[in-house]
Amino acid sequence: MQVCPNAKCKKTFIAYYYQSGSSIHYDDRTTQGELIGKEFSETINSISDGFVTIYNQAFSAEQQNLTEICGVGYRKALEFLIKDYLIKNNPELTEKVEKKLLGACIAEYIDDSRIKSVAKRAVWLGNDETHYIRKWEGRNLADLKKLIELTVHWIEMEFLTMSFEIEMPE
């Protein structure tokens, strides 16, 4: 970890070096020392703080150009979001949701067609990040993140709608 010598900056960064024989050489690349986290709404934080933590760890890995592992983290974050969402909506299903595969949870327990549609596709791309052979050639990490973002959006819209319906009954 190093500090920028510019008096106005003074931000930390990580410099990469490699060893060749008995010499150490600068690798001509750096990584930010302070990584930026993605902000999520209070609603999403209340549904799944685990999702927020894992997503931001994956996001940090991506910012450090660790592109081979960040997708696995995004896939795990998605699983926490979906399962926490289902448990919050249906506490009586807790044990079943915890034990069931994510795809089966989406197929069996999610009623909202928009959430089901985007979450299912996010799982497909997330699984591609964890397996040796990709099924969805032509799709990438950016697509996975968009599908997770859409899943977050529809879950948040559902919770906000329910909240207002409870607070403002007809």
GROMACS .gro file of C-alpha atoms in nm:
model
  170
    1MET     CA    1   0.000   0.000   0.000
    2GLN     CA    2   0.142   0.336  -0.098
    3VAL     CA    3   0.033   0.699  -0.068
    4CYS     CA    4   0.012   0.940  -0.360
    5PRO     CA    5   0.292   1.198  -0.323
    6ASN     CA    6   0.069   1.478  -0.457
    7ALA     CA    7  -0.006   1.701  -0.155
    8LYS     CA    8  -0.363   1.764  -0.277
    9CYS     CA    9  -0.437   1.394  -0.324
   10LYS     CA   10  -0.263   1.177  -0.061
   11LYS     CA   11  -0.491   0.883  -0.149
   12THR     CA   12  -0.371   0.531  -0.092
   13PHE     CA   13  -0.315   0.285  -0.373
   14ILE     CA   14  -0.169  -0.057  -0.430
   15ALA     CA   15   0.122  -0.093  -0.671
   16TYR     CA   16   0.198  -0.430  -0.829
   17TYR     CA   17   0.549  -0.569  -0.860
   18TYR     CA   18   0.691  -0.894  -0.990
   19GLN     CA   19   1.015  -1.075  -0.923
   20SER     CA   20   1.245  -1.189  -1.201
   21GLY     CA   21   1.546  -1.373  -1.066
   22SER     CA   22   1.688  -1.156  -0.790
   23SER     CA   23   1.535  -0.833  -0.928
   24ILE     CA   24   1.198  -0.681  -0.842
   25HIS     CA   25   1.023  -0.483  -1.115
   26TYR     CA   26   0.723  -0.249  -1.114
   27ASP     CA   27   0.436  -0.412  -1.307
   28ASP     CA   28   0.308  -0.076  -1.439
   29ARG     CA   29  -0.036  -0.112  -1.283
   30THR     CA   30  -0.203   0.005  -0.966
   31THR     CA   31  -0.530  -0.042  -0.782
   32GLN     CA   32  -0.719   0.209  -0.575
   33GLY     CA   33  -0.657   0.175  -0.205
   34GLU     CA   34  -1.001   0.307  -0.123
   35LEU     CA   35  -1.269   0.120  -0.312
   36ILE     CA   36  -1.611   0.260  -0.386
   37GLY     CA   37  -1.912   0.066  -0.262
   38LYS     CA   38  -2.251   0.054  -0.431
   39GLU     CA   39  -2.525   0.218  -0.229
   40PHE     CA   40  -2.851   0.030  -0.185
   41SER     CA   41  -3.178   0.165  -0.052
   42GLU     CA   42  -3.292   0.127   0.306
   43THR     CA   43  -3.554  -0.118   0.178
   44ILE     CA   44  -3.296  -0.350   0.022
   45ASN     CA   45  -3.069  -0.320   0.327
   46SER     CA   46  -3.360  -0.421   0.551
   47ILE     CA   47  -3.444  -0.720   0.330
   48SER     CA   48  -3.089  -0.853   0.299
   49ASP     CA   49  -2.787  -0.687   0.454
   50GLY     CA   50  -2.596  -1.001   0.354
   51PHE     CA   51  -2.672  -0.927  -0.011
   52VAL     CA   52  -2.538  -0.572   0.025
   53THR     CA   53  -2.217  -0.691   0.194
   54ILE     CA   54  -2.147  -0.970  -0.056
   55TYR     CA   55  -2.238  -0.754  -0.357
   56ASN     CA   56  -1.996  -0.485  -0.244
   57GLN     CA   57  -1.719  -0.739  -0.189
   58ALA     CA   58  -1.774  -0.862  -0.546
   59PHE     CA   59  -1.781  -0.500  -0.664
   60SER     CA   60  -1.448  -0.438  -0.486
   61ALA     CA   61  -1.299  -0.742  -0.658
   62GLU     CA   62  -1.421  -0.607  -0.992
   63GLN     CA   63  -1.267  -0.264  -0.923
   64GLN     CA   64  -0.936  -0.438  -0.858
   65ASN     CA   65  -0.970  -0.609  -1.196
   66LEU     CA   66  -1.025  -0.953  -1.038
   67THR     CA   67  -1.267  -1.038  -1.316
   68GLU     CA   68  -1.239  -1.415  -1.275
   69ILE     CA   69  -1.375  -1.411  -0.919
   70CYS     CA   70  -1.612  -1.115  -0.897
   71GLY     CA   71  -1.885  -1.296  -1.093
   72VAL     CA   72  -1.890  -1.574  -0.835
   73GLY     CA   73  -1.943  -1.310  -0.568
   74TYR     CA   74  -2.229  -1.148  -0.759
   75ARG     CA   75  -2.392  -1.492  -0.795
   76LYS     CA   76  -2.364  -1.550  -0.420
   77ALA     CA   77  -2.504  -1.202  -0.350
   78LEU     CA   78  -2.804  -1.281  -0.572
   79GLU     CA   79  -2.870  -1.601  -0.377
   80PHE     CA   80  -2.872  -1.409  -0.048
   81LEU     CA   81  -3.107  -1.145  -0.190
   82ILE     CA   82  -3.358  -1.395  -0.326
   83LYS     CA   83  -3.358  -1.624  -0.025
   84ASP     CA   84  -3.376  -1.337   0.227
   85TYR     CA   85  -3.659  -1.183   0.022
   86LEU     CA   86  -3.851  -1.512   0.027
   87ILE     CA   87  -3.793  -1.565   0.399
   88LYS     CA   88  -3.899  -1.208   0.481
   89ASN     CA   89  -4.219  -1.255   0.276
   90ASN     CA   90  -4.285  -1.611   0.398
   91PRO     CA   91  -4.118  -1.682   0.735
   92GLU     CA   92  -4.294  -2.019   0.748
   93LEU     CA   93  -4.084  -2.130   0.448
   94THR     CA   94  -3.748  -2.051   0.611
   95GLU     CA   95  -3.623  -2.408   0.643
   96LYS     CA   96  -3.734  -2.506   0.292
   97VAL     CA   97  -3.584  -2.194   0.132
   98GLU     CA   98  -3.253  -2.236   0.313
   99LYS     CA   99  -3.214  -2.596   0.189
  100LYS     CA  100  -3.350  -2.561  -0.165
  101LEU     CA  101  -3.141  -2.472  -0.471
  102LEU     CA  102  -3.179  -2.111  -0.582
  103GLY     CA  103  -3.340  -2.192  -0.918
  104ALA     CA  104  -3.601  -2.409  -0.748
  105CYS     CA  105  -3.674  -2.134  -0.493
  106ILE     CA  106  -3.737  -1.888  -0.776
  107ALA     CA  107  -3.955  -2.132  -0.970
  108GLU     CA  108  -4.162  -2.245  -0.672
  109TYR     CA  109  -4.190  -1.949  -0.438
  110ILE     CA  110  -4.169  -1.625  -0.637
  111ASP     CA  111  -4.510  -1.514  -0.760
  112ASP     CA  112  -4.425  -1.180  -0.925
  113SER     CA  113  -4.358  -1.257  -1.292
  114ARG     CA  114  -4.112  -0.967  -1.332
  115ILE     CA  115  -3.898  -1.076  -1.037
  116LYS     CA  116  -3.916  -1.439  -1.148
  117SER     CA  117  -3.815  -1.355  -1.505
  118VAL     CA  118  -3.509  -1.142  -1.429
  119ALA     CA  119  -3.394  -1.344  -1.126
  120LYS     CA  120  -3.405  -1.668  -1.325
  121ARG     CA  121  -3.189  -1.515  -1.597
  122ALA     CA  122  -2.950  -1.367  -1.342
  123VAL     CA  123  -2.903  -1.717  -1.198
  124TRP     CA  124  -2.823  -1.852  -1.545
  125LEU     CA  125  -2.551  -1.593  -1.598
  126GLY     CA  126  -2.432  -1.623  -1.239
  127ASN     CA  127  -2.393  -1.996  -1.284
  128ASP     CA  128  -2.186  -1.931  -1.595
  129GLU     CA  129  -1.946  -1.738  -1.370
  130THR     CA  130  -1.897  -2.046  -1.151
  131HIS     CA  131  -1.879  -2.327  -1.408
  132TYR     CA  132  -1.603  -2.442  -1.638
  133ILE     CA  133  -1.812  -2.417  -1.957
  134ARG     CA  134  -2.037  -2.119  -2.022
  135LYS     CA  135  -2.390  -2.186  -2.148
  136TRP     CA  136  -2.461  -1.823  -2.237
  137GLU     CA  137  -2.184  -1.726  -2.479
  138GLY     CA  138  -2.209  -1.361  -2.572
  139ARG     CA  139  -2.334  -1.265  -2.226
  140ASN     CA  140  -2.100  -1.124  -1.966
  141LEU     CA  141  -2.055  -0.973  -1.623
  142ALA     CA  142  -2.226  -0.650  -1.726
  143ASP     CA  143  -2.539  -0.847  -1.822
  144LEU     CA  144  -2.533  -1.031  -1.488
  145LYS     CA  145  -2.509  -0.700  -1.300
  146LYS     CA  146  -2.799  -0.553  -1.502
  147LEU     CA  147  -3.017  -0.853  -1.422
  148ILE     CA  148  -2.929  -0.827  -1.053
  149GLU     CA  149  -3.010  -0.456  -1.066
  150LEU     CA  150  -3.348  -0.534  -1.224
  151THR     CA  151  -3.413  -0.799  -0.958
  152VAL     CA  152  -3.330  -0.546  -0.686
  153HIS     CA  153  -3.559  -0.291  -0.853
  154TRP     CA  154  -3.863  -0.520  -0.876
  155ILE     CA  155  -3.816  -0.650  -0.521
  156GLU     CA  156  -3.792  -0.294  -0.392
  157MET     CA  157  -4.100  -0.188  -0.588
  158GLU     CA  158  -4.297  -0.480  -0.445
  159PHE     CA  159  -4.198  -0.395  -0.087
  160LEU     CA  160  -4.265  -0.023  -0.129
  161THR     CA  161  -4.606  -0.093  -0.283
  162MET     CA  162  -4.700  -0.329   0.002
  163SER     CA  163  -4.581  -0.072   0.255
  164PHE     CA  164  -4.804   0.202   0.112
  165GLU     CA  165  -5.100  -0.034   0.081
  166ILE     CA  166  -5.065  -0.119   0.451
  167GLU     CA  167  -5.016   0.243   0.556
  168MET     CA  168  -5.299   0.371   0.334
  169PRO     CA  169  -5.576   0.108   0.325
  170GLU     CA  170  -5.873   0.175   0.099
   0.00000   0.00000   0.00000
